[in-house]
mmCIF file of C-alpha atoms in Angstrom:
data_model
loop_
_atom_site.group_PDB
_atom_site.id
_atom_site.type_symbol
_atom_site.label_atom_id
_atom_site.label_comp_id
_atom_site.label_asym_id
_atom_site.label_seq_id
_atom_site.Cartn_x
_atom_site.Cartn_y
_atom_site.Cartn_z
ATOM 1 C CA UNK A 1 -56.460 -6.918 1.721
ATOM 2 C CA UNK A 2 -54.499 -4.063 3.273
ATOM 3 C CA UNK A 3 -52.525 -6.571 5.333
ATOM 4 C CA UNK A 4 -51.618 -8.546 2.207
ATOM 5 C CA UNK A 5 -50.475 -5.383 0.424
ATOM 6 C CA UNK A 6 -48.413 -4.359 3.428
ATOM 7 C CA UNK A 7 -46.692 -7.763 3.548
ATOM 8 C CA UNK A 8 -45.970 -7.567 -0.174
ATOM 9 C CA UNK A 9 -44.423 -4.113 0.160
ATOM 10 C CA UNK A 10 -42.232 -5.249 3.056
ATOM 11 C CA UNK A 11 -41.092 -8.296 1.089
ATOM 12 C CA UNK A 12 -40.113 -6.154 -1.882
ATOM 13 C CA UNK A 13 -38.219 -3.779 0.389
ATOM 14 C CA UNK A 14 -36.329 -6.666 1.954
ATOM 15 C CA UNK A 15 -35.359 -7.997 -1.461
ATOM 16 C CA UNK A 16 -34.090 -4.579 -2.483
ATOM 17 C CA UNK A 17 -31.689 -4.206 0.452
ATOM 18 C CA UNK A 18 -28.826 -6.276 -1.018
ATOM 19 C CA UNK A 19 -28.890 -4.103 -4.111
ATOM 20 C CA UNK A 20 -28.874 -0.762 -2.284
ATOM 21 C CA UNK A 21 -26.134 1.626 -3.381
ATOM 22 C CA UNK A 22 -24.321 3.707 -0.806
ATOM 23 C CA UNK A 23 -25.027 7.376 -1.454
ATOM 24 C CA UNK A 24 -22.065 9.560 -2.319
ATOM 25 C CA UNK A 25 -20.955 12.001 0.326
ATOM 26 C CA UNK A 26 -21.413 15.673 -0.319
ATOM 27 C CA UNK A 27 -18.436 17.977 0.030
ATOM 28 C CA UNK A 28 -19.705 19.240 3.372
ATOM 29 C CA UNK A 29 -20.094 15.658 4.595
ATOM 30 C CA UNK A 30 -16.624 14.501 3.631
ATOM 31 C CA UNK A 31 -15.016 17.669 4.963
ATOM 32 C CA UNK A 32 -16.447 16.760 8.358
ATOM 33 C CA UNK A 33 -14.659 13.411 8.207
ATOM 34 C CA UNK A 34 -11.153 14.725 7.490
ATOM 35 C CA UNK A 35 -10.064 14.627 11.137
ATOM 36 C CA UNK A 36 -11.281 11.069 11.684
ATOM 37 C CA UNK A 37 -9.585 9.834 8.520
ATOM 38 C CA UNK A 38 -6.298 11.460 9.522
ATOM 39 C CA UNK A 39 -6.278 9.183 12.585
ATOM 40 C CA UNK A 40 -7.998 6.027 11.360
ATOM 41 C CA UNK A 41 -6.882 4.276 8.127
ATOM 42 C CA UNK A 42 -9.994 2.076 8.077
ATOM 43 C CA UNK A 43 -12.183 5.181 8.167
ATOM 44 C CA UNK A 44 -10.074 6.643 5.366
ATOM 45 C CA UNK A 45 -10.590 3.661 3.087
ATOM 46 C CA UNK A 46 -14.330 3.522 3.699
ATOM 47 C CA UNK A 47 -14.837 7.277 3.386
ATOM 48 C CA UNK A 48 -12.881 7.901 0.200
ATOM 49 C CA UNK A 49 -14.831 5.124 -1.501
ATOM 50 C CA UNK A 50 -18.025 7.147 -0.908
ATOM 51 C CA UNK A 51 -16.627 10.404 -2.296
ATOM 52 C CA UNK A 52 -17.181 11.334 -5.958
ATOM 53 C CA UNK A 53 -14.111 10.359 -7.976
ATOM 54 C CA UNK A 54 -13.488 13.957 -9.019
ATOM 55 C CA UNK A 55 -13.188 15.027 -5.353
ATOM 56 C CA UNK A 56 -11.136 12.138 -3.937
ATOM 57 C CA UNK A 57 -7.763 13.739 -4.548
ATOM 58 C CA UNK A 58 -8.891 16.965 -2.911
ATOM 59 C CA UNK A 59 -10.069 14.990 0.104
ATOM 60 C CA UNK A 60 -6.717 13.229 0.446
ATOM 61 C CA UNK A 61 -4.957 16.573 0.272
ATOM 62 C CA UNK A 62 -7.055 17.785 3.215
ATOM 63 C CA UNK A 63 -6.260 14.649 5.210
ATOM 64 C CA UNK A 64 -2.528 15.017 4.569
ATOM 65 C CA UNK A 65 -2.752 18.634 5.682
ATOM 66 C CA UNK A 66 -4.411 17.493 8.914
ATOM 67 C CA UNK A 67 -1.718 14.878 9.536
ATOM 68 C CA UNK A 68 0.969 17.520 9.000
ATOM 69 C CA UNK A 69 -0.513 19.517 11.878
ATOM 70 C CA UNK A 70 -0.578 16.605 14.306
ATOM 71 C CA UNK A 71 1.898 16.504 17.154
ATOM 72 C CA UNK A 72 4.292 13.604 17.393
ATOM 73 C CA UNK A 73 7.709 12.326 16.412
ATOM 74 C CA UNK A 74 8.890 12.163 12.825
ATOM 75 C CA UNK A 75 8.483 8.402 12.951
ATOM 76 C CA UNK A 76 4.884 8.486 14.224
ATOM 77 C CA UNK A 77 3.918 11.033 11.580
ATOM 78 C CA UNK A 78 5.626 8.950 8.898
ATOM 79 C CA UNK A 79 3.561 5.951 9.980
ATOM 80 C CA UNK A 80 0.399 8.089 9.911
ATOM 81 C CA UNK A 81 1.117 9.396 6.411
ATOM 82 C CA UNK A 82 1.890 5.896 5.192
ATOM 83 C CA UNK A 83 -1.251 4.333 6.661
ATOM 84 C CA UNK A 84 -3.630 7.079 5.523
ATOM 85 C CA UNK A 85 -2.256 7.291 1.989
ATOM 86 C CA UNK A 86 -2.144 3.539 1.500
ATOM 87 C CA UNK A 87 -5.762 3.311 2.670
ATOM 88 C CA UNK A 88 -6.675 6.110 0.276
ATOM 89 C CA UNK A 89 -5.099 4.233 -2.621
ATOM 90 C CA UNK A 90 -6.981 1.067 -1.697
ATOM 91 C CA UNK A 91 -10.374 2.801 -1.555
ATOM 92 C CA UNK A 92 -10.027 5.325 -4.371
ATOM 93 C CA UNK A 93 -11.737 5.094 -7.738
ATOM 94 C CA UNK A 94 -9.280 7.159 -9.780
ATOM 95 C CA UNK A 95 -6.040 5.746 -8.419
ATOM 96 C CA UNK A 96 -3.842 7.773 -10.762
ATOM 97 C CA UNK A 97 -5.224 11.066 -9.496
ATOM 98 C CA UNK A 98 -5.004 9.957 -5.865
ATOM 99 C CA UNK A 99 -1.430 8.701 -6.296
ATOM 100 C CA UNK A 100 -0.547 12.071 -7.806
ATOM 101 C CA UNK A 101 -2.014 13.757 -4.726
ATOM 102 C CA UNK A 102 0.123 11.543 -2.488
ATOM 103 C CA UNK A 103 3.326 12.785 -4.094
ATOM 104 C CA UNK A 104 2.106 16.382 -4.239
ATOM 105 C CA UNK A 105 0.917 16.772 -0.634
ATOM 106 C CA UNK A 106 2.884 14.437 1.652
ATOM 107 C CA UNK A 107 5.826 16.419 3.104
ATOM 108 C CA UNK A 108 9.011 15.515 1.251
ATOM 109 C CA UNK A 109 10.828 13.863 4.166
ATOM 110 C CA UNK A 110 8.013 11.305 4.518
ATOM 111 C CA UNK A 111 8.138 10.356 0.856
ATOM 112 C CA UNK A 112 11.284 8.457 1.823
ATOM 113 C CA UNK A 113 8.981 5.935 3.499
ATOM 114 C CA UNK A 114 6.110 6.176 1.014
ATOM 115 C CA UNK A 115 8.183 5.436 -2.091
ATOM 116 C CA UNK A 116 9.769 2.331 -0.599
ATOM 117 C CA UNK A 117 6.678 0.834 1.008
ATOM 118 C CA UNK A 118 4.392 1.558 -1.958
ATOM 119 C CA UNK A 119 6.916 -0.039 -4.315
ATOM 120 C CA UNK A 120 6.874 -3.232 -2.247
ATOM 121 C CA UNK A 121 3.274 -3.382 -1.067
ATOM 122 C CA UNK A 122 1.212 -1.747 -3.825
ATOM 123 C CA UNK A 123 2.984 -1.647 -7.164
ATOM 124 C CA UNK A 124 5.518 -4.465 -7.288
ATOM 125 C CA UNK A 125 5.426 -6.234 -10.643
ATOM 126 C CA UNK A 126 6.561 -9.377 -8.804
ATOM 127 C CA UNK A 127 3.596 -9.463 -6.421
ATOM 128 C CA UNK A 128 2.398 -12.672 -8.048
ATOM 129 C CA UNK A 129 5.231 -14.678 -9.674
ATOM 130 C CA UNK A 130 2.651 -16.956 -11.292
ATOM 131 C CA UNK A 131 1.350 -13.996 -13.327
ATOM 132 C CA UNK A 132 4.482 -12.389 -14.785
ATOM 133 C CA UNK A 133 4.212 -8.871 -16.187
ATOM 134 C CA UNK A 134 6.071 -8.054 -19.372
ATOM 135 C CA UNK A 135 8.557 -5.202 -19.548
ATOM 136 C CA UNK A 136 6.395 -3.530 -22.169
ATOM 137 C CA UNK A 137 3.252 -3.673 -20.054
ATOM 138 C CA UNK A 138 5.026 -2.399 -16.942
ATOM 139 C CA UNK A 139 6.623 0.459 -18.865
ATOM 140 C CA UNK A 140 3.285 1.464 -20.400
ATOM 141 C CA UNK A 141 1.560 1.658 -17.018
ATOM 142 C CA UNK A 142 4.359 3.454 -15.207
ATOM 143 C CA UNK A 143 4.975 6.087 -17.881
ATOM 144 C CA UNK A 144 1.290 6.879 -18.329
ATOM 145 C CA UNK A 145 0.779 7.081 -14.563
ATOM 146 C CA UNK A 146 3.838 9.269 -14.024
ATOM 147 C CA UNK A 147 2.486 11.689 -16.610
ATOM 148 C CA UNK A 148 -0.456 12.303 -14.259
ATOM 149 C CA UNK A 149 1.735 12.454 -11.148
ATOM 150 C CA UNK A 150 4.260 14.813 -12.738
ATOM 151 C CA UNK A 151 1.523 17.167 -13.920
ATOM 152 C CA UNK A 152 0.034 17.404 -10.415
ATOM 153 C CA UNK A 153 3.447 17.971 -8.815
ATOM 154 C CA UNK A 154 4.059 20.991 -11.039
ATOM 155 C CA UNK A 155 1.843 23.042 -8.726
ATOM 156 C CA UNK A 156 3.425 21.679 -5.542
ATOM 157 C CA UNK A 157 6.596 22.950 -3.936
ATOM 158 C CA UNK A 158 9.855 21.091 -4.601
ATOM 159 C CA UNK A 159 8.555 19.748 -7.896
ATOM 160 C CA UNK A 160 11.918 18.271 -8.877
ATOM 161 C CA UNK A 161 12.280 16.222 -5.701
ATOM 162 C CA UNK A 162 8.649 15.089 -5.701
ATOM 163 C CA UNK A 163 8.787 13.921 -9.301
ATOM 164 C CA UNK A 164 12.004 12.041 -8.556
ATOM 165 C CA UNK A 165 10.464 10.267 -5.567
ATOM 166 C CA UNK A 166 7.568 9.110 -7.748
ATOM 167 C CA UNK A 167 9.985 7.767 -10.362
ATOM 168 C CA UNK A 168 11.969 6.047 -7.609
ATOM 169 C CA UNK A 169 8.863 4.181 -6.473
ATOM 170 C CA UNK A 170 8.324 2.649 -9.896
ATOM 171 C CA UNK A 171 12.006 1.865 -10.348
ATOM 172 C CA UNK A 172 11.970 -0.046 -7.070
ATOM 173 C CA UNK A 173 8.742 -1.792 -8.094
ATOM 174 C CA UNK A 174 10.232 -2.832 -11.436
ATOM 175 C CA UNK A 175 12.630 -5.379 -9.996
ATOM 176 C CA UNK A 176 15.446 -3.967 -12.125
ATOM 177 C CA UNK A 177 13.884 -4.495 -15.537
ATOM 178 C CA UNK A 178 13.673 -3.324 -18.286
ATOM 179 C CA UNK A 179 17.074 -1.788 -18.885
ATOM 180 C CA UNK A 180 16.935 1.929 -19.469
ATOM 181 C CA UNK A 181 13.707 2.422 -17.488
ATOM 182 C CA UNK A 182 15.335 5.033 -15.267
ATOM 183 C CA UNK A 183 16.354 7.173 -18.237
ATOM 184 C CA UNK A 184 12.872 6.838 -19.715
ATOM 185 C CA UNK A 185 11.161 7.975 -16.515
ATOM 186 C CA UNK A 186 13.577 10.864 -16.060
ATOM 187 C CA UNK A 187 13.061 12.045 -19.631
ATOM 188 C CA UNK A 188 9.336 12.505 -19.084
ATOM 189 C CA UNK A 189 9.713 14.670 -15.972
ATOM 190 C CA UNK A 190 8.121 18.051 -16.627
ATOM 191 C CA UNK A 191 10.539 19.900 -14.354
ATOM 192 C CA UNK A 192 13.813 20.823 -16.099
ATOM 193 C CA UNK A 193 15.688 20.866 -12.800
ATOM 194 C CA UNK A 194 14.428 17.377 -12.054
ATOM 195 C CA UNK A 195 15.724 16.061 -15.366
ATOM 196 C CA UNK A 196 19.164 17.469 -14.543
ATOM 197 C CA UNK A 197 19.367 16.180 -10.979
ATOM 198 C CA UNK A 198 17.229 13.028 -10.908
ATOM 199 C CA UNK A 199 19.878 10.659 -12.257
ATOM 200 C CA UNK A 200 22.298 11.376 -9.423
ATOM 201 C CA UNK A 201 19.550 11.441 -6.805
ATOM 202 C CA UNK A 202 18.175 8.090 -7.938
ATOM 203 C CA UNK A 203 21.614 6.481 -7.969
ATOM 204 C CA UNK A 204 22.282 7.768 -4.456
ATOM 205 C CA UNK A 205 18.864 6.659 -3.162
ATOM 206 C CA UNK A 206 19.231 3.165 -4.619
ATOM 207 C CA UNK A 207 22.870 2.762 -3.613
ATOM 208 C CA UNK A 208 24.026 2.377 -7.204
ATOM 209 C CA UNK A 209 26.460 5.291 -7.217
ATOM 210 C CA UNK A 210 29.402 3.356 -5.797
ATOM 211 C CA UNK A 211 28.644 4.125 -2.153
ATOM 212 C CA UNK A 212 28.202 1.300 0.318
ATOM 213 C CA UNK A 213 24.759 2.459 1.426
ATOM 214 C CA UNK A 214 21.827 4.319 -0.062
ATOM 215 C CA UNK A 215 20.915 7.837 1.014
ATOM 216 C CA UNK A 216 18.259 10.489 0.485
ATOM 217 C CA UNK A 217 20.465 13.261 1.847
ATOM 218 C CA UNK A 218 20.904 15.131 -1.427
ATOM 219 C CA UNK A 219 17.197 15.076 -2.229
ATOM 220 C CA UNK A 220 16.170 16.255 1.238
ATOM 221 C CA UNK A 221 18.817 18.969 1.203
ATOM 222 C CA UNK A 222 17.621 20.215 -2.192
ATOM 223 C CA UNK A 223 14.088 20.483 -0.816
ATOM 224 C CA UNK A 224 15.259 22.024 2.472
ATOM 225 C CA UNK A 225 13.187 19.286 4.078
ATOM 226 C CA UNK A 226 13.315 17.748 7.524
ATOM 227 C CA UNK A 227 15.378 14.706 8.456
ATOM 228 C CA UNK A 228 14.509 11.288 7.117
ATOM 229 C CA UNK A 229 12.508 9.333 9.723
ATOM 230 C CA UNK A 230 14.151 6.251 11.185
ATOM 231 C CA UNK A 231 12.591 3.645 8.913
ATOM 232 C CA UNK A 232 13.243 0.769 11.311
ATOM 233 C CA UNK A 233 11.203 2.560 13.967
ATOM 234 C CA UNK A 234 8.485 3.424 11.440
ATOM 235 C CA UNK A 235 8.156 -0.224 10.452
ATOM 236 C CA UNK A 236 7.799 -1.205 14.099
ATOM 237 C CA UNK A 237 4.990 1.314 14.474
ATOM 238 C CA UNK A 238 3.245 -0.071 11.409
ATOM 239 C CA UNK A 239 3.154 -3.480 13.061
ATOM 240 C CA UNK A 240 3.819 -6.970 11.672
ATOM 241 C CA UNK A 241 1.981 -8.666 8.880
ATOM 242 C CA UNK A 242 1.401 -5.733 6.542
ATOM 243 C CA UNK A 243 -1.052 -6.807 3.871
ATOM 244 C CA UNK A 244 0.309 -6.656 0.343
ATOM 245 C CA UNK A 245 -2.205 -5.319 -2.176
ATOM 246 C CA UNK A 246 -1.480 -5.246 -5.870
ATOM 247 C CA UNK A 247 -2.867 -2.017 -7.318
ATOM 248 C CA UNK A 248 -0.647 -1.996 -10.384
ATOM 249 C CA UNK A 249 -3.495 -3.193 -12.591
ATOM 250 C CA UNK A 250 -5.696 -0.339 -11.360
ATOM 251 C CA UNK A 251 -3.363 2.367 -12.646
ATOM 252 C CA UNK A 252 -5.076 2.298 -16.018
ATOM 253 C CA UNK A 253 -7.097 5.321 -17.080
ATOM 254 C CA UNK A 254 -10.438 5.543 -15.216
ATOM 255 C CA UNK A 255 -13.327 3.837 -16.941
ATOM 256 C CA UNK A 256 -11.181 1.586 -19.146
ATOM 257 C CA UNK A 257 -10.859 -2.176 -19.188
ATOM 258 C CA UNK A 258 -7.555 -3.956 -18.825
ATOM 259 C CA UNK A 259 -5.923 -3.802 -22.211
ATOM 260 C CA UNK A 260 -5.480 -6.899 -24.299
ATOM 261 C CA UNK A 261 -2.033 -7.905 -25.461
ATOM 262 C CA UNK A 262 0.938 -7.386 -23.165
ATOM 263 C CA UNK A 263 -1.226 -5.986 -20.357
ATOM 264 C CA UNK A 264 -3.935 -8.623 -20.561
ATOM 265 C CA UNK A 265 -2.563 -10.499 -17.578
ATOM 266 C CA UNK A 266 -3.192 -7.588 -15.212
ATOM 267 C CA UNK A 267 -6.926 -7.605 -14.568
ATOM 268 C CA UNK A 268 -9.568 -10.230 -13.877
ATOM 269 C CA UNK A 269 -7.967 -11.403 -10.671
ATOM 270 C CA UNK A 270 -4.362 -11.665 -11.819
ATOM 271 C CA UNK A 271 -3.200 -10.482 -8.417
ATOM 272 C CA UNK A 272 -6.100 -11.656 -6.282
ATOM 273 C CA UNK A 273 -6.808 -14.553 -4.021
ATOM 274 C CA UNK A 274 -10.194 -16.175 -3.971
ATOM 275 C CA UNK A 275 -11.261 -14.309 -0.866
ATOM 276 C CA UNK A 276 -9.776 -10.809 -0.849
ATOM 277 C CA UNK A 277 -10.200 -8.689 -3.926
ATOM 278 C CA UNK A 278 -7.024 -6.839 -4.814
ATOM 279 C CA UNK A 279 -4.790 -8.788 -2.479
ATOM 280 C CA UNK A 280 -1.660 -10.386 -3.783
ATOM 281 C CA UNK A 281 -1.120 -14.076 -3.178
ATOM 282 C CA UNK A 282 0.387 -14.096 0.331
ATOM 283 C CA UNK A 283 3.438 -16.012 1.363
ATOM 284 C CA UNK A 284 3.257 -18.649 4.096
ATOM 285 C CA UNK A 285 4.625 -16.126 6.572
ATOM 286 C CA UNK A 286 2.021 -13.525 5.566
ATOM 287 C CA UNK A 287 -0.809 -16.024 6.073
ATOM 288 C CA UNK A 288 0.290 -16.459 9.674
ATOM 289 C CA UNK A 289 0.378 -12.740 10.420
ATOM 290 C CA UNK A 290 -2.092 -9.881 10.728
ATOM 291 C CA UNK A 291 -5.812 -10.561 10.601
ATOM 292 C CA UNK A 292 -5.331 -14.089 9.238
ATOM 293 C CA UNK A 293 -3.146 -15.480 11.998
ATOM 294 C CA UNK A 294 -4.280 -18.055 14.563
ATOM 295 C CA UNK A 295 -3.467 -17.075 18.179
ATOM 296 C CA UNK A 296 -1.746 -19.820 20.141
ATOM 297 C CA UNK A 297 0.557 -20.371 23.079
ATOM 298 C CA UNK A 298 4.275 -21.027 22.807
ATOM 299 C CA UNK A 299 5.014 -24.680 21.955
ATOM 300 C CA UNK A 300 8.679 -25.464 22.439
ATOM 301 C CA UNK A 301 8.732 -29.267 22.217
ATOM 302 C CA UNK A 302 9.645 -30.864 18.863
ATOM 303 C CA UNK A 303 8.264 -34.188 20.165
ATOM 304 C CA UNK A 304 4.644 -35.050 20.695
ATOM 305 C CA UNK A 305 3.271 -34.471 24.168
ATOM 306 C CA UNK A 306 0.365 -35.987 26.024
ATOM 307 C CA UNK A 307 -1.334 -39.148 24.863
ATOM 308 C CA UNK A 308 -4.309 -41.388 25.505
ATOM 309 C CA UNK A 309 -5.084 -44.789 26.996
ATOM 310 C CA UNK A 310 -3.113 -46.489 24.216
ATOM 311 C CA UNK A 311 0.145 -44.753 25.126
ATOM 312 C CA UNK A 312 2.064 -41.480 24.941
ATOM 313 C CA UNK A 313 2.994 -39.373 21.928
ATOM 314 C CA UNK A 314 6.660 -39.230 22.865
ATOM 315 C CA UNK A 315 7.839 -40.947 19.679
ATOM 316 C CA UNK A 316 5.885 -38.717 17.283
ATOM 317 C CA UNK A 317 6.496 -35.243 15.870
ATOM 318 C CA UNK A 318 4.673 -32.346 17.451
ATOM 319 C CA UNK A 319 2.670 -30.844 14.544
ATOM 320 C CA UNK A 320 2.523 -27.471 16.293
ATOM 321 C CA UNK A 321 6.277 -27.118 16.778
ATOM 322 C CA UNK A 322 6.726 -24.266 14.278
ATOM 323 C CA UNK A 323 5.661 -20.684 13.566
ATOM 324 C CA UNK A 324 2.868 -22.081 11.368
ATOM 325 C CA UNK A 325 0.333 -24.760 12.179
ATOM 326 C CA UNK A 326 0.734 -27.890 10.095
ATOM 327 C CA UNK A 327 4.436 -27.314 9.357
ATOM 328 C CA UNK A 328 7.149 -29.674 10.563
ATOM 329 C CA UNK A 329 10.752 -29.275 11.607
ATOM 330 C CA UNK A 330 10.767 -25.480 11.514
ATOM 331 C CA UNK A 331 12.627 -23.763 14.317
ATOM 332 C CA UNK A 332 10.049 -21.713 16.222
ATOM 333 C CA UNK A 333 10.422 -17.957 16.123
ATOM 334 C CA UNK A 334 9.151 -15.216 18.372
ATOM 335 C CA UNK A 335 5.515 -14.585 17.682
ATOM 336 C CA UNK A 336 4.288 -11.075 16.910
ATOM 337 C CA UNK A 337 2.615 -9.027 19.618
ATOM 338 C CA UNK A 338 0.143 -9.447 21.223
ATOM 339 C CA UNK A 339 0.447 -13.235 20.962
ATOM 340 C CA UNK A 340 3.922 -13.676 22.421
ATOM 341 C CA UNK A 341 3.489 -16.700 24.715
#
């Protein structure tokens, strides 16, 4: 009888395993993980997901402080800030609060990288062309989110520049629409100096002030910040095949559902594939990069090679003559490391 009871208890325990909930980390526990998360984006994403929502922003602030103290070039630190803060956004519960912490605690010179990459990889309204986002819906999300970001930046140094960088991110993510969005975002800045200067700074940063190229010089000078990292070098350090995640839908207030009406297209998988929650629909190039790519040797012949007892393949197309398997007639390009040849 005891044996039967023991078997029954074990069976119940086994059934309960899939439904186990990961315990939240205490403050002492997550403080011990700050150093690891400053060096490992995957650890950052997993750790912040286990931290109570009310403490996630504080945790990110500690990680950014640790990265600031690391030795290395401006470019390597820019890559570290980018990777850690993107991972934090992906794993966080209250994404508004965590985004606000990004703009309040990353040193100003590295926000040059953050605002551009986040606009493209996290908050682009064009992440999924099959699920268009209305101007009204995009404006609602950006203005409500910036209210949180601007409030947090009030207690950070260089409030005017930080608030402008946050507005720049959403302007880049907007794809140029709706008209007047820049003025709307500037008008809600809580820093009077920012409202006076942001228009010129944004025009200079986006290259819309008549100059041939864009520049952050005025913003960095106003903040007495360091030099802008070489973004080409930073992108090389990040590596090829950066995954594009659409977090725009998650910028709603915590605990709320996606709104009906103009914003109804945001949630319920609007930006997801069938296999990776939160991931935007990848392009053909993206499928062949990063974790999803298929390693292979260099294949330089457009004609079929080899054959069998019935003859050669010389008169047929080589199906592997391209950067992507299954494609035809595409000029091969250099494969990303470490799969070059």
